[in-house]
PDB file of C-alpha atoms in Angstrom:
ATOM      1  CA  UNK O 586     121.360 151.059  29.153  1.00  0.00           C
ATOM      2  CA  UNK O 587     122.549 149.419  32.310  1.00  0.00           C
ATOM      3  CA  UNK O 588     122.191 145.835  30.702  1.00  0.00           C
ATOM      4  CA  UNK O 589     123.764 146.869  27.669  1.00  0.00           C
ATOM      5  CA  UNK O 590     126.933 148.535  28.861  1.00  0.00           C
ATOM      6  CA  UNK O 591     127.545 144.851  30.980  1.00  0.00           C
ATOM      7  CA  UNK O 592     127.135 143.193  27.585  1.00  0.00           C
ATOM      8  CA  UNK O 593     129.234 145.147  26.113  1.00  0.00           C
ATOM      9  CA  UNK O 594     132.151 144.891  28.640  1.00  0.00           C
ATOM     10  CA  UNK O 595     131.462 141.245  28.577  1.00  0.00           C
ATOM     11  CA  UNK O 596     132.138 140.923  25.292  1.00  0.00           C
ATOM     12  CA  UNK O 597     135.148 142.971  24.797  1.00  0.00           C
ATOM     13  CA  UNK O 598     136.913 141.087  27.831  1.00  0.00           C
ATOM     14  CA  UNK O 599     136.202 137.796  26.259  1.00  0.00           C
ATOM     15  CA  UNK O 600     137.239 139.325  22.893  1.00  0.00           C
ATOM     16  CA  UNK O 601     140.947 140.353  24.339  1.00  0.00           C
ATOM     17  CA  UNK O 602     140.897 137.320  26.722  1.00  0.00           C
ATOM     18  CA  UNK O 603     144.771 137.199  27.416  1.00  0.00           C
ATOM     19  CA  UNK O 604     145.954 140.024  25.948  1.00  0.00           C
ATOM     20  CA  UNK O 605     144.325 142.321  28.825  1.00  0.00           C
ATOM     21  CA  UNK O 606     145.626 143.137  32.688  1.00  0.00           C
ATOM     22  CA  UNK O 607     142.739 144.076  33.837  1.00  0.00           C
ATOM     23  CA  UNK O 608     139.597 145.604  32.305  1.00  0.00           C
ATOM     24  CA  UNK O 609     137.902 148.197  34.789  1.00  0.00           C
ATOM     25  CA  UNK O 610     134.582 149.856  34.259  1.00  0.00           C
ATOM     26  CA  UNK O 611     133.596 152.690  36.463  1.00  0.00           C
ATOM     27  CA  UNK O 612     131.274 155.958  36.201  1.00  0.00           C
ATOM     28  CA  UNK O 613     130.359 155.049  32.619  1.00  0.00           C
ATOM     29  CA  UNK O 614     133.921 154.497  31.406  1.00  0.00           C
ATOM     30  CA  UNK O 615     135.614 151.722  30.403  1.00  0.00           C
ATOM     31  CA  UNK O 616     139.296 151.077  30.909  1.00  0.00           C
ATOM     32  CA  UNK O 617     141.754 147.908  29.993  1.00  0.00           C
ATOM     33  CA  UNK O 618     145.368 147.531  30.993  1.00  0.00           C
ATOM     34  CA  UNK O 619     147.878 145.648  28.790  1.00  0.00           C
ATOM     35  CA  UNK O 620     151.340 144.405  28.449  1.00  0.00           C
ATOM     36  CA  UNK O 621     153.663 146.420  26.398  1.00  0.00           C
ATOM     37  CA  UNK O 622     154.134 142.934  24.086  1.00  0.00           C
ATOM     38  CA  UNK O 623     150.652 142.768  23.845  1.00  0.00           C
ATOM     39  CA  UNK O 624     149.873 146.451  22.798  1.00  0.00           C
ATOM     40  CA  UNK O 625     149.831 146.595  19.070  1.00  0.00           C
ATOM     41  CA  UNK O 626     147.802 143.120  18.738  1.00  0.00           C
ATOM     42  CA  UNK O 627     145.316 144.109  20.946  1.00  0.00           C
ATOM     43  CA  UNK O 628     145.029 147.839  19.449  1.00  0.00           C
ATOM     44  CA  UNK O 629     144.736 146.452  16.269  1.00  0.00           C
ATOM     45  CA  UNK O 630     141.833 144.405  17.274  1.00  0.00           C
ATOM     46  CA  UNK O 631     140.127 147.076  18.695  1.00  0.00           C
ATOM     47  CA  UNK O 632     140.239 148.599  15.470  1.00  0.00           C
ATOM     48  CA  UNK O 633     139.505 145.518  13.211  1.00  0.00           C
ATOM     49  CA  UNK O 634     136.883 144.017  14.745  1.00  0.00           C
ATOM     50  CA  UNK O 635     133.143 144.431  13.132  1.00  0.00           C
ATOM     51  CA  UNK O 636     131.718 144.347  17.095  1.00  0.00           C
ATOM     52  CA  UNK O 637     134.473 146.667  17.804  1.00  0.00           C
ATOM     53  CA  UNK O 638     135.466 148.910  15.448  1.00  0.00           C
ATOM     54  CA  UNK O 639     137.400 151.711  17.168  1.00  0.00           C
ATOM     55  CA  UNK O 640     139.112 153.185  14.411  1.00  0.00           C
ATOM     56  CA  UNK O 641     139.436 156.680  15.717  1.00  0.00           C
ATOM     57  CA  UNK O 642     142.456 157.385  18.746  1.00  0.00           C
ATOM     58  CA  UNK O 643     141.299 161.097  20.092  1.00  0.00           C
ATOM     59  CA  UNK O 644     143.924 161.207  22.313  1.00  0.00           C
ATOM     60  CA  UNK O 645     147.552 159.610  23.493  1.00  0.00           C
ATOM     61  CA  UNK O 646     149.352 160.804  26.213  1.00  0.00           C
ATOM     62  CA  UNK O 647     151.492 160.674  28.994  1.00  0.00           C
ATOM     63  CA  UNK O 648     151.442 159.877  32.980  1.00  0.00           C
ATOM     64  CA  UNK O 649     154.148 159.956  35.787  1.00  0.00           C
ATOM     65  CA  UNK O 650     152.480 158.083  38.683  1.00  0.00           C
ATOM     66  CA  UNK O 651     155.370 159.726  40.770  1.00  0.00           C
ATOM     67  CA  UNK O 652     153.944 161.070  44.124  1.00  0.00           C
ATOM     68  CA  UNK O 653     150.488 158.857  43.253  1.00  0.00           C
ATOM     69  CA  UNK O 654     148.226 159.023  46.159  1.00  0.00           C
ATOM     70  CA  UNK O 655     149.584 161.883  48.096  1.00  0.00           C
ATOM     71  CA  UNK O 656     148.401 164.770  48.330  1.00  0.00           C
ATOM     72  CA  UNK O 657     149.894 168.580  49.933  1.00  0.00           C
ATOM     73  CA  UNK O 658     146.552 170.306  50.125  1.00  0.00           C
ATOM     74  CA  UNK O 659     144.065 170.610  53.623  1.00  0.00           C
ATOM     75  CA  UNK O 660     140.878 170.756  52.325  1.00  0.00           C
ATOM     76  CA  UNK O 661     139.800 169.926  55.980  1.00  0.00           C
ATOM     77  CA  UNK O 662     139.631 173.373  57.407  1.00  0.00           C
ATOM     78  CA  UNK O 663     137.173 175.407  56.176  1.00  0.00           C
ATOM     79  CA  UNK O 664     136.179 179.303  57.916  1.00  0.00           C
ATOM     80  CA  UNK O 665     133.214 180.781  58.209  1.00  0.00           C
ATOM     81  CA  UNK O 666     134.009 183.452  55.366  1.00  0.00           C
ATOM     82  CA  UNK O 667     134.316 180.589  53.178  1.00  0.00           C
ATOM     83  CA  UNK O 668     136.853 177.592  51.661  1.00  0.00           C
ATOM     84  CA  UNK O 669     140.717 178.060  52.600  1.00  0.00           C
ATOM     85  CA  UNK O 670     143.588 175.347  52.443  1.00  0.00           C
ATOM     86  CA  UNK O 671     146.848 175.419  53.308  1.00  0.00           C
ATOM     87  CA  UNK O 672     149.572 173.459  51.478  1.00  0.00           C
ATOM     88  CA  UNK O 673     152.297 170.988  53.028  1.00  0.00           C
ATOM     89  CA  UNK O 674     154.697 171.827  50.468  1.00  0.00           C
ATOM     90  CA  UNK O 675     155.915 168.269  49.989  1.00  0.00           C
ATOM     91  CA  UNK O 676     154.228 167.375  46.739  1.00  0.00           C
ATOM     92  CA  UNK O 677     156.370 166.526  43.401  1.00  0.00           C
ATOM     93  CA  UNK O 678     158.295 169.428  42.097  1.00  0.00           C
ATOM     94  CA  UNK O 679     158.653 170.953  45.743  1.00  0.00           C
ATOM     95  CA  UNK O 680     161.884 168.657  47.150  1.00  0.00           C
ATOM     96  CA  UNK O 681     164.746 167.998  47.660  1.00  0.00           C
ATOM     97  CA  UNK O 682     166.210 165.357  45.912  1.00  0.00           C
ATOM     98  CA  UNK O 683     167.017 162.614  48.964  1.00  0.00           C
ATOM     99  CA  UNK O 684     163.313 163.036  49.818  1.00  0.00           C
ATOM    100  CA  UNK O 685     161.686 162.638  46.543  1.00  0.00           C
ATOM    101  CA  UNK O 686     158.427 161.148  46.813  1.00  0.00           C
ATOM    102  CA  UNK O 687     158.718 157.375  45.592  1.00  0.00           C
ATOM    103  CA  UNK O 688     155.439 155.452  43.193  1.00  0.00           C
ATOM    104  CA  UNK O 689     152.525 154.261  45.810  1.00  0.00           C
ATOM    105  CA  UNK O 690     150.132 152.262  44.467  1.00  0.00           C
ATOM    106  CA  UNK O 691     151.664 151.525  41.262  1.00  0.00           C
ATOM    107  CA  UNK O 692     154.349 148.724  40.553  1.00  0.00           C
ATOM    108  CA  UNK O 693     155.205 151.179  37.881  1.00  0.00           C
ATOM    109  CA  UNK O 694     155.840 154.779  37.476  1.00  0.00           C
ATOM    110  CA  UNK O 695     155.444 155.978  33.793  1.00  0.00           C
ATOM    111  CA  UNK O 696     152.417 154.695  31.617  1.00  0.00           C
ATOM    112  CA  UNK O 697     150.945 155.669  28.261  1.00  0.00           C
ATOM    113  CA  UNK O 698     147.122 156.453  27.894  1.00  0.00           C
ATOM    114  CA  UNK O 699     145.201 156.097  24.959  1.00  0.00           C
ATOM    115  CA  UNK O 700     141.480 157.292  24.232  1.00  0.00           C
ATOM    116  CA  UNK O 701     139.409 155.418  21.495  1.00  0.00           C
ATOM    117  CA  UNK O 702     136.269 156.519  19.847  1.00  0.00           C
ATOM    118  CA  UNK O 703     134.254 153.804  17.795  1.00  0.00           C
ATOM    119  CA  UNK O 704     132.097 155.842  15.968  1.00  0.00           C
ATOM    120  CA  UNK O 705     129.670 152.589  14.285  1.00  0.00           C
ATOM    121  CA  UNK O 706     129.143 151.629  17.495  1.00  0.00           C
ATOM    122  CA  UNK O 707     129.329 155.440  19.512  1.00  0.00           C
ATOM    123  CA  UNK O 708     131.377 153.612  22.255  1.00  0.00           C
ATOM    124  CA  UNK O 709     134.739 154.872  23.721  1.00  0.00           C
ATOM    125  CA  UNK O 710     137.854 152.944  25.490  1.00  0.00           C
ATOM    126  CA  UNK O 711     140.493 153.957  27.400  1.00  0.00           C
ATOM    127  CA  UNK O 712     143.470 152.001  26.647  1.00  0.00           C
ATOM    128  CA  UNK O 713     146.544 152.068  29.126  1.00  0.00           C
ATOM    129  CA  UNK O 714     150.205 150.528  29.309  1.00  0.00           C
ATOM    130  CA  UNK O 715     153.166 150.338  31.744  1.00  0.00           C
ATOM    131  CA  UNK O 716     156.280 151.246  30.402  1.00  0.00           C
ATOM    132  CA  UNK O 717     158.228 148.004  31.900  1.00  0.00           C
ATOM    133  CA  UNK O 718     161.366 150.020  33.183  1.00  0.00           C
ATOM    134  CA  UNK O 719     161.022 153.721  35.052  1.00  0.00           C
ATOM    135  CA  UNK O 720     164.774 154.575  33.994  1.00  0.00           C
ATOM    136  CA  UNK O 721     163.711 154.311  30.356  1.00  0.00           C
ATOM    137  CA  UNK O 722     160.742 154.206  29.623  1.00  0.00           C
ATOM    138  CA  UNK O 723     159.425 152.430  26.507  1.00  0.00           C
ATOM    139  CA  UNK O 724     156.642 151.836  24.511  1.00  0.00           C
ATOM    140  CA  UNK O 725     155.628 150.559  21.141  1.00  0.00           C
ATOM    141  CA  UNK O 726     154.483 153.207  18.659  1.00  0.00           C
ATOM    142  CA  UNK O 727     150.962 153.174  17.361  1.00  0.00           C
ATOM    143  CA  UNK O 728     151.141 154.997  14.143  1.00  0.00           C
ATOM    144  CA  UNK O 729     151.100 152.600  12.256  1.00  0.00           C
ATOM    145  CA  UNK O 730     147.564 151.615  13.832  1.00  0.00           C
ATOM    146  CA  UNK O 731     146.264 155.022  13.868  1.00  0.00           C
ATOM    147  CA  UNK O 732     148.741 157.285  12.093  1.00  0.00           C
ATOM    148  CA  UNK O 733     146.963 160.725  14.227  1.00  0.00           C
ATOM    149  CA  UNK O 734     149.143 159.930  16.843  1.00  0.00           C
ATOM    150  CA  UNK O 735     152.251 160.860  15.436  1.00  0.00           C
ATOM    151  CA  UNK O 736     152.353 164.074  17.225  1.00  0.00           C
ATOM    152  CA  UNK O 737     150.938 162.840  20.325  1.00  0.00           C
ATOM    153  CA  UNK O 738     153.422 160.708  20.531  1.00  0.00           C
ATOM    154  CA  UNK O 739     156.280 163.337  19.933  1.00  0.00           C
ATOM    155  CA  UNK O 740     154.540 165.440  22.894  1.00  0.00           C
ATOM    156  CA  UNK O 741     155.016 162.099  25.558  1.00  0.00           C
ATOM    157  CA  UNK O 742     157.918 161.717  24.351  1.00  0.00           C
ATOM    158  CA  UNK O 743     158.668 165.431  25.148  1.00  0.00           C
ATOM    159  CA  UNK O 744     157.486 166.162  28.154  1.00  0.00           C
ATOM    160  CA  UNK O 745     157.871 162.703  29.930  1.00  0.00           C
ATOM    161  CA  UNK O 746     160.963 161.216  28.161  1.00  0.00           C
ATOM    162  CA  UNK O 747     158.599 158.332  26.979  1.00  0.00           C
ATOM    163  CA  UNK O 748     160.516 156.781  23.775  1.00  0.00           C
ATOM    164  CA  UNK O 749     158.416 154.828  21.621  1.00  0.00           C
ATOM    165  CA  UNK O 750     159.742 152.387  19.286  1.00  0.00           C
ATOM    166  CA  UNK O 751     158.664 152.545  15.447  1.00  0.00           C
ATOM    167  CA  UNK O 752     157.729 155.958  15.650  1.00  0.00           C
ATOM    168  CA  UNK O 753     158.798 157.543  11.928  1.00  0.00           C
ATOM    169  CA  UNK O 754     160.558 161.042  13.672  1.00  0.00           C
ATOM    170  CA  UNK O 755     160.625 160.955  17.330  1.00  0.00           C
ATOM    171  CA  UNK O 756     161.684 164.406  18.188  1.00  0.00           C
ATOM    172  CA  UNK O 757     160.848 167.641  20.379  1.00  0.00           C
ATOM    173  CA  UNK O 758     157.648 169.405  19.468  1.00  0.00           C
ATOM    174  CA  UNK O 759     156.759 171.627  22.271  1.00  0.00           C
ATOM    175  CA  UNK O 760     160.454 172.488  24.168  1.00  0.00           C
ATOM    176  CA  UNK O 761     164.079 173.731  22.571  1.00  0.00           C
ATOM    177  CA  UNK O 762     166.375 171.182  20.841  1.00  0.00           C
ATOM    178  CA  UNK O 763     168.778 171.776  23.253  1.00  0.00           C
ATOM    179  CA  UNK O 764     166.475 171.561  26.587  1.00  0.00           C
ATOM    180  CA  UNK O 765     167.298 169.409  29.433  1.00  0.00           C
ATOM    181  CA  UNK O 766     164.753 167.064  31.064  1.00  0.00           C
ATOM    182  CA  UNK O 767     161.028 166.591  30.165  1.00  0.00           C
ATOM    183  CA  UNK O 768     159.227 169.166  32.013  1.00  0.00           C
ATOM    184  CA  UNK O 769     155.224 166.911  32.492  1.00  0.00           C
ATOM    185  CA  UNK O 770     157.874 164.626  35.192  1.00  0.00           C
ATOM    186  CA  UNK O 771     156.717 164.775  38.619  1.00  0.00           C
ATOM    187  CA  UNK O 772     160.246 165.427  39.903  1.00  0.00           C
ATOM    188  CA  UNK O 773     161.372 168.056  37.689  1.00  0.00           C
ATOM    189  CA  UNK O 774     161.546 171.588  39.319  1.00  0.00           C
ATOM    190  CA  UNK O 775     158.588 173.863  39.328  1.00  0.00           C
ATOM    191  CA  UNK O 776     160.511 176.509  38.579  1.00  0.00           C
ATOM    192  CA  UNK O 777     162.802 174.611  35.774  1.00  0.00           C
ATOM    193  CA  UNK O 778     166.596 174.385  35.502  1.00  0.00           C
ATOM    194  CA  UNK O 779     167.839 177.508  33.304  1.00  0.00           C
ATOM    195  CA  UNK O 780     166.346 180.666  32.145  1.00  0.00           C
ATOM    196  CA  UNK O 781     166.638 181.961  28.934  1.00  0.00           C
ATOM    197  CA  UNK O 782     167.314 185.591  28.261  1.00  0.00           C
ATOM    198  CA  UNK O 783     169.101 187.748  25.321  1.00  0.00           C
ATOM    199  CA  UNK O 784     172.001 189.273  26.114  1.00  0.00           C
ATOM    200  CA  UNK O 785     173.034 192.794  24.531  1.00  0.00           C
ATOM    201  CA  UNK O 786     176.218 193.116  25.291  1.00  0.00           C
ATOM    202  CA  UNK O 787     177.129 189.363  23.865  1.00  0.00           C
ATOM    203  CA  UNK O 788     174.166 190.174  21.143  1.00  0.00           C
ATOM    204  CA  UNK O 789     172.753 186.135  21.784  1.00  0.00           C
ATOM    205  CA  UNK O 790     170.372 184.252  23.946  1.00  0.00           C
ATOM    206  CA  UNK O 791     172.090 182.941  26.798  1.00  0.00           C
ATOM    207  CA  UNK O 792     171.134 180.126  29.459  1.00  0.00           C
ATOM    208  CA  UNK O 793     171.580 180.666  33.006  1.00  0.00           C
ATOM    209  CA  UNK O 794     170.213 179.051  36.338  1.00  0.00           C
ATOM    210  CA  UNK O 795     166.864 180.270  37.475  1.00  0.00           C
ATOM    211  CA  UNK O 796     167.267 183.466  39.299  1.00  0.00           C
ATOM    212  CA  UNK O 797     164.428 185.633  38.702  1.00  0.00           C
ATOM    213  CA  UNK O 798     162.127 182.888  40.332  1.00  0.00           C
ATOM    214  CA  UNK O 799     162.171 181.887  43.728  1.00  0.00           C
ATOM    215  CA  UNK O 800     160.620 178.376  44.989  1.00  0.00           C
ATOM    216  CA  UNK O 801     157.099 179.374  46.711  1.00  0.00           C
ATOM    217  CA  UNK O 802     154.364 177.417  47.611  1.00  0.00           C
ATOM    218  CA  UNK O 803     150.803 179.919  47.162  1.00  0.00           C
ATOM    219  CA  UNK O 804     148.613 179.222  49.469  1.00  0.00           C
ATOM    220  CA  UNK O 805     144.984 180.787  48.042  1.00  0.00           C
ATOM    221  CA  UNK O 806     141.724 181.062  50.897  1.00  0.00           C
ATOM    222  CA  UNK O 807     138.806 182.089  48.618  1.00  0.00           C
ATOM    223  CA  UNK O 808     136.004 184.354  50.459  1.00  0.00           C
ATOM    224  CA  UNK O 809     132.716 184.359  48.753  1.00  0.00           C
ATOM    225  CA  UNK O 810     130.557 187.226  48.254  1.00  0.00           C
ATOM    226  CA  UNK O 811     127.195 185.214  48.734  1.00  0.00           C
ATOM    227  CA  UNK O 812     123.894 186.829  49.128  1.00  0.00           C
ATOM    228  CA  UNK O 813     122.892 184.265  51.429  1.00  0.00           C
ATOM    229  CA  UNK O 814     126.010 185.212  54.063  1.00  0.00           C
ATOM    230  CA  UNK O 815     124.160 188.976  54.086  1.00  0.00           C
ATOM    231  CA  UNK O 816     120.547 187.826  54.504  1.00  0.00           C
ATOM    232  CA  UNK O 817     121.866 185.202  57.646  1.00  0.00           C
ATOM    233  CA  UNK O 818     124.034 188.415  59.146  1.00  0.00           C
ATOM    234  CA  UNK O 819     120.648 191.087  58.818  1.00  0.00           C
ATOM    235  CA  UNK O 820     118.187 188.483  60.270  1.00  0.00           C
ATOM    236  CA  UNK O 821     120.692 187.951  63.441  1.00  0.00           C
ATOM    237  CA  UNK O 822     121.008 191.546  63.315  1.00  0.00           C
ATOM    238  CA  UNK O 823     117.423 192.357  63.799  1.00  0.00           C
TER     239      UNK O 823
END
């Protein structure tokens, strides 16, 4: 299986040879990086190829890299009564905006994901590309390719303000035409911008700043009920 999987990623890098940033294989999955000009060619070999042959995209989506490698939780400290963390509070979402957290890591902050499945072969792929500019992101549009991810598509584009070029009706799927932001962004507010709420007296749904949610960070310490914490307790006991 070992020698096999090598072959395999062997193969496919010399198959994509320039097209690909980098082609990482770790825990049994395979990942390549590539250039936004170099998307569609190289997605439609992945599809064409005999040796290849992924003609199924299960999934498309979004990341923000915003905030990458930090974390708020201490998962240091652990009691005797069992696992409790305490949170910093200065993840994404929980800041003000002067001391956002800024990319680490990552020359760029927005990237589009896409899983394969090659189902002649029973392989998978993870294909990933940098949108080239954070303010707007960017991407080509792979419907054409594999026409499924029409409404994956719409979703990134909806909840992290990814546009992709060529798509056939780029709109809002999951939020209200007339929301404001994309709500998957690392530095939009936990809590969101408005609240929505019908009004009797006016006899219409009205928009208003968030007031019936204050900013909190929860901080949860789990105790568990083990048998094992009893027996240790009775045998010191007797």
């Amino acid at each position: 299986m070992v020698e096999q999987a090598i072959t395999f990623t062997e193969r496919l890098h010399a198959r994509l040879a320039h097209r690909i940033v980098s082609l990482v294989e770790a825990h049994g999955e395979i990942t390549i990086e590539v250039l936004p000009e170099h998307l569609l060619e190289t997605a439609r070999l992945l599809r064409d190829d005999a040796d290849l042959r992924f003609t199924v995209a299960v999934d498309l989506c979004g990341v923000d890299y915003l905030g990458f490698g930090q974390v708020e939780w201490d998962t240091e400290d652990a009691s005797a009564e069992g696992f409790s963390r305490g949170v910093e509070g200065q993840g994404p979402g929980r800041f003000d905006w002067d001391g956002r957290p800024r990319p680490r890591h990552v020359e760029r902050r927005f990237a589009v994901v896409t899983h394969l499945l090659s189902v002649p072969h029973n392989r998978r792929l993870r294909l990933r590309m940098f949108c080239p500019d954070d303010g707007l992101p960017v991407a080509p549009s792979l419907t054409e390719i594999w026409p499924g991810l029409n409404w994956f598509e719409r979703e990134a584009f909806d909840l992290f303000g990814i546009v992709f070029e060529g798509h056939p009706d780029l709109r809002r799927i999951l939020t209200d035409y007339g929301f404001v932001g994309h709500p998957f962004r690392k530095d939009f507010p936990l809590i969101g911008n408005v609240e929505v709420r019908y009004d009797a007296d006016k006899g219409r749904v009205i928009y208003e700043p968030v007031t019936s949610v204050e900013p909190r960070v929860l901080v949860p310490r789990v105790i568990r009920d083990d048998s094992r914490y009893r027996q240790a307790r009775a045998e010191q006991g007797s």
